[in-house]
CSV table of C-alpha atoms in Angstrom, one decimal:
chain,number,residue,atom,x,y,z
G,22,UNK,CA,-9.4,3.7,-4.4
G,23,UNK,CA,-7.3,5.8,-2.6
G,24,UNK,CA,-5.8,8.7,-4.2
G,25,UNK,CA,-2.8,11.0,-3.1
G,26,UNK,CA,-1.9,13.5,-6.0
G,27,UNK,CA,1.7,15.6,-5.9
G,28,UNK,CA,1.1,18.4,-8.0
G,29,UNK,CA,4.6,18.0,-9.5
G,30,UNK,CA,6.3,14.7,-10.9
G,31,UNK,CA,9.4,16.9,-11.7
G,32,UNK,CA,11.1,20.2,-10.6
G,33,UNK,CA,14.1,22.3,-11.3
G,34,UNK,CA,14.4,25.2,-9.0
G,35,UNK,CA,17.8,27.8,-7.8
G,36,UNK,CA,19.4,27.8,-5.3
G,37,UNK,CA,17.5,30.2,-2.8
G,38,UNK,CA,14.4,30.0,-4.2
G,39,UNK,CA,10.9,29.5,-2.0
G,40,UNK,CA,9.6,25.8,-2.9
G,41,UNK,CA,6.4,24.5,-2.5
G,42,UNK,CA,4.8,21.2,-2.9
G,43,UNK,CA,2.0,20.2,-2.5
G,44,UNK,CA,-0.4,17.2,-1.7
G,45,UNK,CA,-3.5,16.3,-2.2
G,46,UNK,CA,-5.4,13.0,-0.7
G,47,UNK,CA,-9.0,12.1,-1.4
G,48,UNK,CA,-10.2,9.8,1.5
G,49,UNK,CA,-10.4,11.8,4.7
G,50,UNK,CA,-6.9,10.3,5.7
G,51,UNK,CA,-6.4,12.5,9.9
G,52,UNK,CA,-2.4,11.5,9.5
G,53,UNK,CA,-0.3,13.3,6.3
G,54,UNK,CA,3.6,13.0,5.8
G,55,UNK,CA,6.0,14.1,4.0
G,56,UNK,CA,8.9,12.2,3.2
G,57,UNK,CA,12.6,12.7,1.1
G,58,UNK,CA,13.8,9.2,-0.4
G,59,UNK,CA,17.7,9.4,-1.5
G,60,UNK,CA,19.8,6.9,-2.3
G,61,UNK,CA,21.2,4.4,-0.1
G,62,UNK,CA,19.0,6.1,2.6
G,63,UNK,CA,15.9,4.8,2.6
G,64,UNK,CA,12.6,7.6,3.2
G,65,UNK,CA,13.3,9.5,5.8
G,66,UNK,CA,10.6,11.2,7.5
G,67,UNK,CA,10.6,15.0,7.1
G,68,UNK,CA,7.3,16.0,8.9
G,69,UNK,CA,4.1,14.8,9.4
G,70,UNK,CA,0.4,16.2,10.5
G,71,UNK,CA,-2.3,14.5,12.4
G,72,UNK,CA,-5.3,17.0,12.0
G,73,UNK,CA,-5.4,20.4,10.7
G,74,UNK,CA,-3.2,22.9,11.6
G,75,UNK,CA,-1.4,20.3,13.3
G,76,UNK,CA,2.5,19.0,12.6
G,77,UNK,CA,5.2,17.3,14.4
G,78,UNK,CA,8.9,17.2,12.8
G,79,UNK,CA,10.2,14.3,11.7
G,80,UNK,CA,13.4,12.9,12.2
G,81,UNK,CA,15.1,15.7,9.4
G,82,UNK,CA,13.2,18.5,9.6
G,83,UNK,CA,16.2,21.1,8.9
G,84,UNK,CA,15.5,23.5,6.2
G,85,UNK,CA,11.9,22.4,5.5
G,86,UNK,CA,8.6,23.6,7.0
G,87,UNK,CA,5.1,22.7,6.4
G,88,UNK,CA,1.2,23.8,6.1
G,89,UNK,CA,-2.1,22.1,7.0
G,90,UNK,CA,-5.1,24.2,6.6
G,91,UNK,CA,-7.3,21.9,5.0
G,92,UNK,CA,-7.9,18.1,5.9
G,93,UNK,CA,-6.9,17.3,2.3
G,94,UNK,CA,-4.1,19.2,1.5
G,95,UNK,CA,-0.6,19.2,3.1
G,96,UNK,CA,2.0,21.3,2.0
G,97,UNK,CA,5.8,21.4,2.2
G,98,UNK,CA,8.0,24.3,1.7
G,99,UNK,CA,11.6,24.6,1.1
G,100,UNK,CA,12.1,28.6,2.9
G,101,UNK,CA,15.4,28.9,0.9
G,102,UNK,CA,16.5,25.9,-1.5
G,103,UNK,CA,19.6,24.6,-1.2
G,104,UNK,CA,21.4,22.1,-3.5
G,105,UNK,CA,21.5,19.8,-0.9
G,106,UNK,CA,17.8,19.7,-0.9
G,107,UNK,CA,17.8,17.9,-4.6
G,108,UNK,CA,15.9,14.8,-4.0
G,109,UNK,CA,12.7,12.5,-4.5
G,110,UNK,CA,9.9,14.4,-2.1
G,111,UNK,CA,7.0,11.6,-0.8
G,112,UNK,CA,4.0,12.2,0.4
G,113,UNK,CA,1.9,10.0,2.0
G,114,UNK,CA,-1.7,9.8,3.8
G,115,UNK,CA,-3.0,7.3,6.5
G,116,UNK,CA,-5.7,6.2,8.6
G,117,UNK,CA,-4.8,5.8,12.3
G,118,UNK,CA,-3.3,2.4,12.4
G,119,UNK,CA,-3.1,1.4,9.2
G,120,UNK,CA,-0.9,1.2,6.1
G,121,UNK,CA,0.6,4.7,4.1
G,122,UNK,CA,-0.6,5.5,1.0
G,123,UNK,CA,2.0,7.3,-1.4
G,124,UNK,CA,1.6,9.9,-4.0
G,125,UNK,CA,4.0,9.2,-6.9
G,126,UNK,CA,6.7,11.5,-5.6
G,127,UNK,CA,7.9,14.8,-7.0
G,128,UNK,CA,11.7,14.8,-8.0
G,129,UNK,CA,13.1,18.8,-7.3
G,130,UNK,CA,16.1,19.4,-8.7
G,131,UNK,CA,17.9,22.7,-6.5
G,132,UNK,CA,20.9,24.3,-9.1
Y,9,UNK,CA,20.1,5.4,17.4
Y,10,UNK,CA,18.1,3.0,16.9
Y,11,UNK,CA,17.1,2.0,13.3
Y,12,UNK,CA,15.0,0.0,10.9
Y,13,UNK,CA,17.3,-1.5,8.9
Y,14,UNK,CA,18.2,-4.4,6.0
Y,15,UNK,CA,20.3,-7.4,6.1
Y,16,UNK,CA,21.3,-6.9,2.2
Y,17,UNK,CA,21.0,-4.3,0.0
Y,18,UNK,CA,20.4,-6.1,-3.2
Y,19,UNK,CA,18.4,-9.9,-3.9
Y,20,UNK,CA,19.2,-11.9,-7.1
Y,21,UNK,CA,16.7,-14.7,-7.6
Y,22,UNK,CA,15.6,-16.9,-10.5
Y,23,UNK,CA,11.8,-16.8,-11.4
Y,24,UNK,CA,9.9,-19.5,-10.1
Y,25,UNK,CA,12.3,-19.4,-7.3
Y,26,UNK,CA,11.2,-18.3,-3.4
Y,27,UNK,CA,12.8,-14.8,-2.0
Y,28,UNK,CA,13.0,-14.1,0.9
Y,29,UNK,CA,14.0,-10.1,2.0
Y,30,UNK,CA,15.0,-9.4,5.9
Y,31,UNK,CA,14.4,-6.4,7.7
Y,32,UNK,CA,16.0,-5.7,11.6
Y,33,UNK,CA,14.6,-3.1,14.1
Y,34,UNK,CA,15.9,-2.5,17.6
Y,35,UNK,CA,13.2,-0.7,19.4
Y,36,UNK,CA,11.2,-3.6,20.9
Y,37,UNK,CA,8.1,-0.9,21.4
Y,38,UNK,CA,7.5,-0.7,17.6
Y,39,UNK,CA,3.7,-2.5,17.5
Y,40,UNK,CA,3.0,-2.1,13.6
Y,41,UNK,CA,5.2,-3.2,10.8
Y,42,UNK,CA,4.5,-2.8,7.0
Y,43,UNK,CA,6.2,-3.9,4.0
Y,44,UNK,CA,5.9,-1.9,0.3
Y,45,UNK,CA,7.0,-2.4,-2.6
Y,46,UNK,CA,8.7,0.0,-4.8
Y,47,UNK,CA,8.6,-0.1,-9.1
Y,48,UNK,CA,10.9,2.2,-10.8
Y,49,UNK,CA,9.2,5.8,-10.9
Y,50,UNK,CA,6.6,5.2,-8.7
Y,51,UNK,CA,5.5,6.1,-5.1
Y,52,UNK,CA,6.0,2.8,-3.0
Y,53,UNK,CA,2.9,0.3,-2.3
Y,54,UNK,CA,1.4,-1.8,0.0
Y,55,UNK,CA,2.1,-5.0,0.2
Y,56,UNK,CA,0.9,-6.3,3.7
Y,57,UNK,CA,1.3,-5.4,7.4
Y,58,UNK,CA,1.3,-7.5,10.5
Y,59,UNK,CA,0.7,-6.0,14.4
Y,60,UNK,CA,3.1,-7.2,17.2
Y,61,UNK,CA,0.7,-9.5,18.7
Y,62,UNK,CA,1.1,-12.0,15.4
Y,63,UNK,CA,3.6,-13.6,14.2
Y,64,UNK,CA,3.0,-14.7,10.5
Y,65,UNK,CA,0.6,-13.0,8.1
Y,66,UNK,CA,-0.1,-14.4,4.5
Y,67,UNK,CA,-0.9,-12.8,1.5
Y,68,UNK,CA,-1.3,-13.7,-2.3
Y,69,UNK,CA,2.1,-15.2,-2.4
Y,70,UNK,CA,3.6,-13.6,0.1
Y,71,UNK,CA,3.8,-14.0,3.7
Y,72,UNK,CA,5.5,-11.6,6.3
Y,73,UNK,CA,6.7,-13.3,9.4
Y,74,UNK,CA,7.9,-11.5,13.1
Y,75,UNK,CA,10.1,-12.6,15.7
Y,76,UNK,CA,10.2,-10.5,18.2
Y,77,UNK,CA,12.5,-12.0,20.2
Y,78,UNK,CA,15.4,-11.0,17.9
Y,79,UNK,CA,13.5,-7.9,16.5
Y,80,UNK,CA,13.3,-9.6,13.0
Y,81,UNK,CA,11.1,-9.2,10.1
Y,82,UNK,CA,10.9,-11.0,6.6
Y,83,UNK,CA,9.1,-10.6,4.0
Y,84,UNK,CA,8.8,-14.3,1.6
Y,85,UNK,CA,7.5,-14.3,-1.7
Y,86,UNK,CA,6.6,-17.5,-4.0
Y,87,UNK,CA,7.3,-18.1,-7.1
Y,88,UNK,CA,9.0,-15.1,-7.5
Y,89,UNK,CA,7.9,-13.4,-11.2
Y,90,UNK,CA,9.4,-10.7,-13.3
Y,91,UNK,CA,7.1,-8.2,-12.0
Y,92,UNK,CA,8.1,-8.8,-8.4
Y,93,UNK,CA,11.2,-6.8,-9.8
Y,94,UNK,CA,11.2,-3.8,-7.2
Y,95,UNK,CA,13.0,-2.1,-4.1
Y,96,UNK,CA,11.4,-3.5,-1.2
Y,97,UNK,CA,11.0,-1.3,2.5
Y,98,UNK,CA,10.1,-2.2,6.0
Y,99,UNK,CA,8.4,0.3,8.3
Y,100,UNK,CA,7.4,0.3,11.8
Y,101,UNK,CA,5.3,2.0,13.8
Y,102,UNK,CA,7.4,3.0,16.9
Y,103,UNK,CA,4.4,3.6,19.4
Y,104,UNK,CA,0.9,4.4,18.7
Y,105,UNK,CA,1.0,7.7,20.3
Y,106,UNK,CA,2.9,8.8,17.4
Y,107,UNK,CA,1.3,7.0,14.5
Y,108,UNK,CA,4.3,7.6,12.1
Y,109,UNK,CA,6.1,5.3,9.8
Y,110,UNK,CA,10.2,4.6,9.6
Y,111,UNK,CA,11.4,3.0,7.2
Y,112,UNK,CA,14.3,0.8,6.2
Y,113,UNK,CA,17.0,1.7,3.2
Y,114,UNK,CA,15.6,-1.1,1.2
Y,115,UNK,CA,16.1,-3.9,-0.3
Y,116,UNK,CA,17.0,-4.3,-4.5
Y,117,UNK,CA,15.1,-7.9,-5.4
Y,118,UNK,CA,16.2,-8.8,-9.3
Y,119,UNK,CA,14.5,-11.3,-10.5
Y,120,UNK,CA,16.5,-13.5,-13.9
Y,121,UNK,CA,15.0,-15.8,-16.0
């Protein structure tokens, strides 16, 4: 089975603070994304990476940045936390051309 | 813009019942379309996926149908159970030069004894 781990399930942080979360995928997945799932909005997509050391933004990239040095491993980064940024964090893994699959989600909590 | 979107926010059905949860897109180059399903305190999951050159797909109980005509994308499930209880998303591909997934707001499905 596929596995994508978040390394958090849950996450209080202050406003200002430097955020990381991380990802994890076991199956070799090229494509990586993070999403931010709020309510009433769907996911959105916040970035996504289709090899190493390779990103694109997604579609609400503001705030957020990411890191790809390993196939595996894709991280996202919050530069300055904002409250604004409280939310459910998704990360995802894929094969070209097929479905997504999702890590459980991390819930940060910006005070 | 143009957006994945859902025809109603929230489904009540009755077990044993059918449901049926509608999705609308507008950009008529999307080629890949996935639904997932979404329990309380969990990352969403697969559920099945169709390509733009088909327009029905079945499952285990549950078949996702395309029209492209009208941009137009249901999910059906039968004899809908308990466990079926869940958000449910669309996503589309919007070209395959991208590769990446938007999804819909999602749909609530309730299902009452």
């Amino acid at each position: 089975d596929v596995k994508v781990t978040q390394s958090s399930r849950y996450l209080v942080k202050r406003t200002g603070e430097k955020v990381f979360l991380e990802c994890v995928q076991d199956m070799d997945h090229e494509n990586m994304f993070w999403y931010r799932q709020d309510p009433g909005l769907g996911l959105r997509l916040i970035y996504f990476s289709y090899d190493v050391k390779m990103k694109e933004k997604g579609d609400i990239p503001e705030g957020y940045s990411v890191s790809r040095e390993k196939k595996e491993r894709f991280s996202l980064i919050l530069e300055s936390a904002s409250t604004n940024q409280t939310s459910m964090y998704l990360c995802a893994s894929r094969l070209m051309s097929t479905e997504a699959f999702f890590g459980q989600g991390t819930r940060l909590t910006v005070v | 813009g143009e957006s994945v979107g859902l025809h109603l926010p929230t489904l009540s059905v009755q077990e044993g019942d059918n449901s049926i949860i509608n999705c609308a897109y507008s950009n008529s180059a999307s080629d890949y379309f996935i639904w997932y399903k979404q329990e309380s305190g969990k990352g969403p999951q697969f559920i099945i996926d169709i390509r733009s050159n088909m327009d029905k797909r079945q499952g285990q109980r549950v078949t996702v149908l395309l029209n492209k005509t009208v941009k137009h994308l249901s999910l059906q499930i039968a004899a809908t159970q308990p466990g079926d209880s869940a958000v449910y998303f669309c996503a589309e591909r919007r070209s395959y030069n991208t590769d990446k997934l938007i999804f819909g707001t999602g749909t609530r499905l309730q299902v009452f004894p």
